[in-house]
Short mmCIF file of C-alpha atoms in Angstrom, two decimals:
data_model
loop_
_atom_site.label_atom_id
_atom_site.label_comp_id
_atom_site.label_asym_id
_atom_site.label_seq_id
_atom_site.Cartn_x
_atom_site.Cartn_y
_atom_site.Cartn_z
CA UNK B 22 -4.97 30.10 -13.43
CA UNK B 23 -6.84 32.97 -15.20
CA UNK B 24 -7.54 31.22 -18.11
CA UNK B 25 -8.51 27.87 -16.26
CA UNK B 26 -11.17 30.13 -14.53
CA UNK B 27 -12.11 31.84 -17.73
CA UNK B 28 -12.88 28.92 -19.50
CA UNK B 29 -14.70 27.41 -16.28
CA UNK B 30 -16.62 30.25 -16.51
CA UNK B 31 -17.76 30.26 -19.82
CA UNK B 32 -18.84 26.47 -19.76
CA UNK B 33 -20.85 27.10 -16.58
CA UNK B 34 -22.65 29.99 -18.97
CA UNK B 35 -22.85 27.61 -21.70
CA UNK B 36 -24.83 25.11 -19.43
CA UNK B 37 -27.14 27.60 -17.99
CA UNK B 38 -27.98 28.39 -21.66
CA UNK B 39 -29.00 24.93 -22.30
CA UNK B 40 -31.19 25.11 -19.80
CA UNK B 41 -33.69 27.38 -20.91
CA UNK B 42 -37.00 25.66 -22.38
CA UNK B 43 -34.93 24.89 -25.51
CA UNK B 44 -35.11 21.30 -26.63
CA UNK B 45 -32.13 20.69 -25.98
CA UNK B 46 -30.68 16.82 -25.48
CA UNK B 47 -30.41 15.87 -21.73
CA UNK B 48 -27.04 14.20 -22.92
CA UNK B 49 -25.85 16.93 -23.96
CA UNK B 50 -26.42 19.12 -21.01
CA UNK B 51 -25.00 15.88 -19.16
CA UNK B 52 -21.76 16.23 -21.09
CA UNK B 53 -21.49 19.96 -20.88
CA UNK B 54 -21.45 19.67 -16.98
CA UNK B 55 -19.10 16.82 -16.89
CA UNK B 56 -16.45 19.24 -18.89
CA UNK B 57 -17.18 21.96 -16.19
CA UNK B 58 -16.52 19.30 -13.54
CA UNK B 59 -13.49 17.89 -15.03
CA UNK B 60 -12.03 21.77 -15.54
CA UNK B 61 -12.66 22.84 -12.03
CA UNK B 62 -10.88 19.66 -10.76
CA UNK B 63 -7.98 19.88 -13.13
CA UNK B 64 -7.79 23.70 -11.96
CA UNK B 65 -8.20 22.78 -8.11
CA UNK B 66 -5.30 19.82 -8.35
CA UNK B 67 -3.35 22.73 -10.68
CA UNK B 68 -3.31 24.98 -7.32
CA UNK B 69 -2.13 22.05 -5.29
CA UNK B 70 0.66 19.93 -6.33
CA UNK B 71 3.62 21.65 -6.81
CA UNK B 72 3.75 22.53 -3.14
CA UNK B 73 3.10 18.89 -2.20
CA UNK B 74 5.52 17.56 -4.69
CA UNK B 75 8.79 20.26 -4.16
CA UNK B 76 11.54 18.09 -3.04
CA UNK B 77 13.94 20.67 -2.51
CA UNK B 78 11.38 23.39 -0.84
CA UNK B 79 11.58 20.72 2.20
CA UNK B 80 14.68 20.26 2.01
CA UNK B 81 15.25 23.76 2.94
CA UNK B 82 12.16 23.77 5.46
CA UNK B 83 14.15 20.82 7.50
CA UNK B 84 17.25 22.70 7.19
CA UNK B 85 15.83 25.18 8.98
CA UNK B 86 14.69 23.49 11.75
CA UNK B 87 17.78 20.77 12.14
CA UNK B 88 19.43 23.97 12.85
CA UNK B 89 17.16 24.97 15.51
CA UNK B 90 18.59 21.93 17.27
CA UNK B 91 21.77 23.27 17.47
CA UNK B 92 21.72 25.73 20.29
CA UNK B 93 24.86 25.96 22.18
CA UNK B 94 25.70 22.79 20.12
CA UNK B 95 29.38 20.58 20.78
CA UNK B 96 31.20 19.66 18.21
CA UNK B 97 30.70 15.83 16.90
CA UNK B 98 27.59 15.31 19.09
CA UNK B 99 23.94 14.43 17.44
CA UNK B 100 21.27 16.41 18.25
CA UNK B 101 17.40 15.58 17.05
CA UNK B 102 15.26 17.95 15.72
CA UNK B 103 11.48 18.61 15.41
CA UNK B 104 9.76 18.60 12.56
CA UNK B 105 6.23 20.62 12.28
CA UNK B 106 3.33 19.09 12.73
CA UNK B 107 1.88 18.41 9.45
CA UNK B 108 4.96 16.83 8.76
CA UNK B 109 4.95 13.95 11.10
CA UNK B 110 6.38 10.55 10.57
CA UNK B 111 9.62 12.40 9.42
CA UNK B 112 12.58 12.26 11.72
CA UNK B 113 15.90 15.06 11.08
CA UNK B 114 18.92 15.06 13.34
CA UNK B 115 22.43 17.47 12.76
CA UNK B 116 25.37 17.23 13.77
CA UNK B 117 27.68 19.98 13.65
CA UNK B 118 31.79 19.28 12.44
CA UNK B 119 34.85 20.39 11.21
CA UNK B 120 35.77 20.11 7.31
CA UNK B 121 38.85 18.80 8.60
CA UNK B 122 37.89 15.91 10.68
CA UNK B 123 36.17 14.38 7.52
CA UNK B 124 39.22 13.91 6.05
CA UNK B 125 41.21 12.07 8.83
CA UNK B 126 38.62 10.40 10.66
CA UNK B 127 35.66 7.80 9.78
CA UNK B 128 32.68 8.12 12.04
CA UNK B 129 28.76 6.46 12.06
CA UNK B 130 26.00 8.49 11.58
CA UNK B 131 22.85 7.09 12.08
CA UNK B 132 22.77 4.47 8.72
CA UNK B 133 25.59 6.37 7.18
CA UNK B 134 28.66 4.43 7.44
CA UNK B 135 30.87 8.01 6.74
CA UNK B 136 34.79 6.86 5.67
CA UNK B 137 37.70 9.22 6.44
CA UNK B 138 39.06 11.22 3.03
CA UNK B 139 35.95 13.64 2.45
CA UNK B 140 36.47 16.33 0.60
CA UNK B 141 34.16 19.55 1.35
CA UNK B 142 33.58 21.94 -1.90
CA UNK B 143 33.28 24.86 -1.46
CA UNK B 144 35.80 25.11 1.64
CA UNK B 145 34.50 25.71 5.06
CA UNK B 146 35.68 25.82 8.58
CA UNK B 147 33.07 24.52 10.22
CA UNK B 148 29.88 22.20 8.47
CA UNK B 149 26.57 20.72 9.59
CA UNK B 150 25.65 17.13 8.44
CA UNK B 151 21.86 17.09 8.12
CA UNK B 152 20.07 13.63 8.35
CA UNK B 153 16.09 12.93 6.87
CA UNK B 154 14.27 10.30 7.37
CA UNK B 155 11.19 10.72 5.06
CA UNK B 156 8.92 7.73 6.32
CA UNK B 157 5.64 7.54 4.43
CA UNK B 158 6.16 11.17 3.09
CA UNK B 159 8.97 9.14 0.56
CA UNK B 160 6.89 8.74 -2.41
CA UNK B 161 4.94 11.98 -2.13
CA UNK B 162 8.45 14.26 -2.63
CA UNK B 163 10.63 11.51 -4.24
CA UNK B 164 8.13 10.04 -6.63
CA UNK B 165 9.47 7.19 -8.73
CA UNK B 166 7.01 5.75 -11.01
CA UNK B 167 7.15 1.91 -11.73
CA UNK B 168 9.07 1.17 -8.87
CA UNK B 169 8.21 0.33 -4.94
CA UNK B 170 10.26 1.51 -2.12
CA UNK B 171 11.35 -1.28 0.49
CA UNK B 172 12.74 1.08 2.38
CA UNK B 173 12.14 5.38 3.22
CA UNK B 174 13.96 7.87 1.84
CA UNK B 175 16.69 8.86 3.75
CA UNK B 176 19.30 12.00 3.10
CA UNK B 177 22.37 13.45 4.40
CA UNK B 178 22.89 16.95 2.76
CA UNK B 179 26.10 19.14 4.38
CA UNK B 180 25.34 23.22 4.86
CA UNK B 181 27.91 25.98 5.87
CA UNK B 182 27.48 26.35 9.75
CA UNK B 183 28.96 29.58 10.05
CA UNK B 184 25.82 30.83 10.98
CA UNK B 185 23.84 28.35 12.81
CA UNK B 186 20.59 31.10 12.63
CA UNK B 187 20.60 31.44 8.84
CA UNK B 188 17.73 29.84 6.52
CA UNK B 189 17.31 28.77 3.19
CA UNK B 190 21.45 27.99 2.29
CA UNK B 191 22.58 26.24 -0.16
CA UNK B 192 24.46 22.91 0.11
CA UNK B 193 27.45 21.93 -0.20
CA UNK B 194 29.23 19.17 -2.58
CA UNK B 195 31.18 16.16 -0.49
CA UNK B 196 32.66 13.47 -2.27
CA UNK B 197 34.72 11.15 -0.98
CA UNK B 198 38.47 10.10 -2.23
CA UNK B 199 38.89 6.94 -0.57
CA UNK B 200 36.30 4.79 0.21
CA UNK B 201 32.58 5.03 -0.80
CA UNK B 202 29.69 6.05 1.94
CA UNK B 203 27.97 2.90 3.16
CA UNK B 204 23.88 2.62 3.72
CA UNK B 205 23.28 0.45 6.23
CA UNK B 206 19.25 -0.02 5.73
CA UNK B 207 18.74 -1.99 8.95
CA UNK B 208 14.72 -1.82 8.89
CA UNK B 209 14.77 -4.29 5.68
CA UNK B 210 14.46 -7.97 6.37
CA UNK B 211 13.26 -9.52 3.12
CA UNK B 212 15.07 -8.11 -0.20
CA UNK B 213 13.23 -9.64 -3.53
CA UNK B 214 15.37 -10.33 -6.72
CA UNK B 215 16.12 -7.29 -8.71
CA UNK B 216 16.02 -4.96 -5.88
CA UNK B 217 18.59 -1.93 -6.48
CA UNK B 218 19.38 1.09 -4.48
CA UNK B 219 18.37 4.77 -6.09
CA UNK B 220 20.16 7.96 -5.40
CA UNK B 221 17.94 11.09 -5.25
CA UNK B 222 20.35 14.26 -6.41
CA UNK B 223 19.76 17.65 -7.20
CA UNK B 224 17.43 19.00 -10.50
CA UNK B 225 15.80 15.56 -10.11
CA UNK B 226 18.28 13.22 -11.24
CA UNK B 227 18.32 9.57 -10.79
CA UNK B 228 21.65 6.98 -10.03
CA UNK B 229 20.70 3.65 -9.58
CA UNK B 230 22.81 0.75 -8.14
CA UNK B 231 23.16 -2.62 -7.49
CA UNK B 232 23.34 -3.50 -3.80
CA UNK B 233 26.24 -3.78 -1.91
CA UNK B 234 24.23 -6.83 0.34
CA UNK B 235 21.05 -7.62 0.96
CA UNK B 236 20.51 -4.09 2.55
CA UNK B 237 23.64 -1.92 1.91
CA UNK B 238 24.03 0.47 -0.52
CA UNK B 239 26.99 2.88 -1.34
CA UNK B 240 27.87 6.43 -2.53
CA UNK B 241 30.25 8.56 -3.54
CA UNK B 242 28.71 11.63 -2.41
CA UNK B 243 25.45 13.12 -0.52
CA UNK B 244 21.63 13.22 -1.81
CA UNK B 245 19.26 11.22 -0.50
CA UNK B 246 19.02 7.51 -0.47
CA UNK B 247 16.70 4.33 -0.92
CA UNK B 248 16.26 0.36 -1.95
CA UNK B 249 13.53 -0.12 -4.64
CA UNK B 250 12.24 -2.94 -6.67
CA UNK B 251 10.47 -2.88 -10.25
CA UNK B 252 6.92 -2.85 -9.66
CA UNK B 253 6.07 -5.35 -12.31
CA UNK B 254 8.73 -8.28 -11.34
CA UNK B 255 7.46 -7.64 -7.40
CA UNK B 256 3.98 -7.48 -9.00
CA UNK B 257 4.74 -10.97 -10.92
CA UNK B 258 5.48 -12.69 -7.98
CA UNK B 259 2.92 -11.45 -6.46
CA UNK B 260 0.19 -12.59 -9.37
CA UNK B 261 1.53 -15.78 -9.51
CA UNK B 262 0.68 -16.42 -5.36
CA UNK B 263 -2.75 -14.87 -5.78
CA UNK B 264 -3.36 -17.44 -8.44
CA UNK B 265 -2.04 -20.41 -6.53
CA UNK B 266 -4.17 -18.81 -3.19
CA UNK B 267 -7.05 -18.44 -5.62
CA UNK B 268 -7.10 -22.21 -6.49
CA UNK B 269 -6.04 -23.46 -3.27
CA UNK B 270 -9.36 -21.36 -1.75
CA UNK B 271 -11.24 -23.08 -4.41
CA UNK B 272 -10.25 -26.59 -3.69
CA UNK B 273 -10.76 -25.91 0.32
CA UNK B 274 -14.31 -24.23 -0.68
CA UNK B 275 -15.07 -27.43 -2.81
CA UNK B 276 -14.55 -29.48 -0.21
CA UNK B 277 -16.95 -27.31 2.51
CA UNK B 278 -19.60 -27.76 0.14
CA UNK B 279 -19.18 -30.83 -0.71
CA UNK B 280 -19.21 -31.86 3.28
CA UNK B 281 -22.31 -29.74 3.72
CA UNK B 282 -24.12 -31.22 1.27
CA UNK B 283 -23.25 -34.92 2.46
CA UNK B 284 -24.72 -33.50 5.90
CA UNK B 285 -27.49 -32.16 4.41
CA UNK B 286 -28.18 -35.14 2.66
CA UNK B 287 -27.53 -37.61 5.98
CA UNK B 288 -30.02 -35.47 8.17
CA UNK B 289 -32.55 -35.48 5.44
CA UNK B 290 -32.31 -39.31 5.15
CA UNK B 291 -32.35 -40.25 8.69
CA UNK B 292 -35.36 -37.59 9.07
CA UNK B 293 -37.25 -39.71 6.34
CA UNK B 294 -35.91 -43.08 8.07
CA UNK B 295 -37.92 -42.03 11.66
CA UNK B 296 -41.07 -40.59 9.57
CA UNK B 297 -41.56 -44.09 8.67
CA UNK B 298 -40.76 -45.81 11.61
CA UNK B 299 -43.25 -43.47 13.35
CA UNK B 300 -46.10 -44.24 10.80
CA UNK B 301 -45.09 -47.87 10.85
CA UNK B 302 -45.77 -48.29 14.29
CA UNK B 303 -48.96 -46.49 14.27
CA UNK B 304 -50.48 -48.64 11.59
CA UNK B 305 -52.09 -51.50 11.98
CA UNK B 306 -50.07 -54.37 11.49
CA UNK B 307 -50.72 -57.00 8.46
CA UNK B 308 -50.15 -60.83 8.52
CA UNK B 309 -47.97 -62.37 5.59
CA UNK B 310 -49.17 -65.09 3.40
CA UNK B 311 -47.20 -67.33 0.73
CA UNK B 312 -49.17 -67.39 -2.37
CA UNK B 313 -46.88 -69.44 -4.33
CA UNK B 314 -43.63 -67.95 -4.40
CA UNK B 315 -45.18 -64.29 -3.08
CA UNK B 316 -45.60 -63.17 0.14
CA UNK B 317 -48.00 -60.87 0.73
CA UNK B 318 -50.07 -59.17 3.42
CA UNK B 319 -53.26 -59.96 3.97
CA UNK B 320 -55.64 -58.76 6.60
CA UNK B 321 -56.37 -60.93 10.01
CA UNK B 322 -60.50 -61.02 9.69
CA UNK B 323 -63.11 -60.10 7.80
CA UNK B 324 -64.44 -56.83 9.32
CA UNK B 325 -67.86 -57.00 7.07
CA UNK B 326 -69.71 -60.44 7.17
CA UNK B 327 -71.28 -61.60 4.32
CA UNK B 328 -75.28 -61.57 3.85
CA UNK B 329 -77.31 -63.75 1.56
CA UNK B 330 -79.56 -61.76 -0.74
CA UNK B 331 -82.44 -63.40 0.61
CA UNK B 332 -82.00 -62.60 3.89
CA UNK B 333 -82.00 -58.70 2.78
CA UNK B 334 -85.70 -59.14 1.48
CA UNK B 335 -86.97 -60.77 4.96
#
């Protein structure tokens, strides 16, 4: 941070010095303030994303407040939490059990299918099952470049509930010994080819899997969950419509123009057709004569009569 400011500074003096009545080029004081710019916005987006981008600081943030859901909580029942307010469009829930009911009993938990035989490590009496939905916050914390998410990122992380007031605890491991955890994405309806689901698990680390259907996925353990596709086959498909759209726009706009010009061309004719029917019957009409084979007009009388020369003398 110091030495982003440092050097901010000293460009900002190294500009000011080109401004003194020095011919100096105006590219080059051009350039010089670009760099400054450039520093300061390197420096300002420095400051700001590893708070937007920390993954597990908001994990322990929702932690926090699932828990405040649980006041005077019953065993085995859901209870929703609240999220703050800058943080809306995420949803949490908890639900407080016992380490050993997960191992004799299956239950459903919002699109966690949860199978009996879970194993709970380290051992504790008593657990709470926290649930995430991420929304549009998904690609902001779980960033996953070259691929788009069909579906939020959703999590189930277990914590000790021995004290339901505590903050910032670490989670536990559950695996499973039996059968696998099913996803049950019910908000999909359309799954392209090559779609695959992607586990989220701690120190950043990346599972991917094919799909159980065409919006199940399945796990062996906890982390946080979602169904992805490669953004260049989606983005294939995608190219490929935009150039059959492109030319089926062009055909359609040929044939606009090609009716507006036939209109255009009709009105302009039928103008010219009544401009000479209205001159035509303001004229003064000729009679037709055969001269041999021709017909041709010739006037009705003689509007000047002819004078002898001799006549003009007198």
């Amino acid at each position: 941070m110091a030495l982003s400011v440092q050097l901010a500074a000293g460009l900002l003096l190294k500009l000011l010095s080109t401004m003194t009545p020095r011919p100096v080029p105006i590219l080059h004081r051009f350039m010089v303030l670009l760099e400054l710019l450039m520093v300061l916005f390197a420096h300002q987006n420095e400051g700001q994303s590893p708070s937007a981008n920390d993954a597990s600081s908001l994990n322990t943030l929702l932690q926090d407040y699932a828990f405040r859901a649980l006041v005077h909580p019953h065993t085995g029942v859901i209870y929703d939490g609240t999220v703050p307010s800058d943080l809306t469009d995420i949803r949490i829930a908890a639900i407080r059990l016992r380490s050993g009911s997960l191992r004799r009993r299956e239950m459903r938990y919002n699109e966690f299918s949860i199978p009996l035989g879970l194993i709970v490590k380290p051992y504790v009496v008593r657990l709470v099952l926290v649930y995430h939905n991420l929304g549009n916050w998904s690609s902001l914390y779980y960033p996953l470049p070259g691929y788009t998410f069909l579906t939020p990122v959703i999590g189930l992380l277990a914590y000790d509930a021995t004290n339901l007031s505590a903050t910032n605890l670490p989670e536990l491991q559950v695996v499973v010994s039996e059968s696998p955890i099913s996803i049950n994405f019910s908000n999909v309806t359309t799954v392209p080819n090559g779609a695959r689901c992607v586990r989220f698990g701690l120190n950043s680390s990346l599972e991917f899997e094919n799909l159980v259907s065409s919006n199940s996925c399945s796990t062996d353990r906890l982390g946080h969950f979602s169904i992805v596709v490669n953004s260049s086959e989606r983005g294939g498909h995608s190219k490929v419509w935009k150039i059959v759209g492109g030319v089926v726009g062009g055909l359609i706009a040929l044939v606009l123009f090609a009716l507006i010009v036939f209109c255009i061309s009709r009105v302009r004719q039928n103008k010219k057709v009544a401009q000479m029917e209205q001159h035509a019957d303001a004229g003064v009409s000729l009679q037709t004569s055969r001269i041999g084979n021709t017909q041709v007009a010739v006037a009705s009388v003689t509007r000047t009569q002819p004078v002898l020369e001799n006549e003009l003398v007198m």
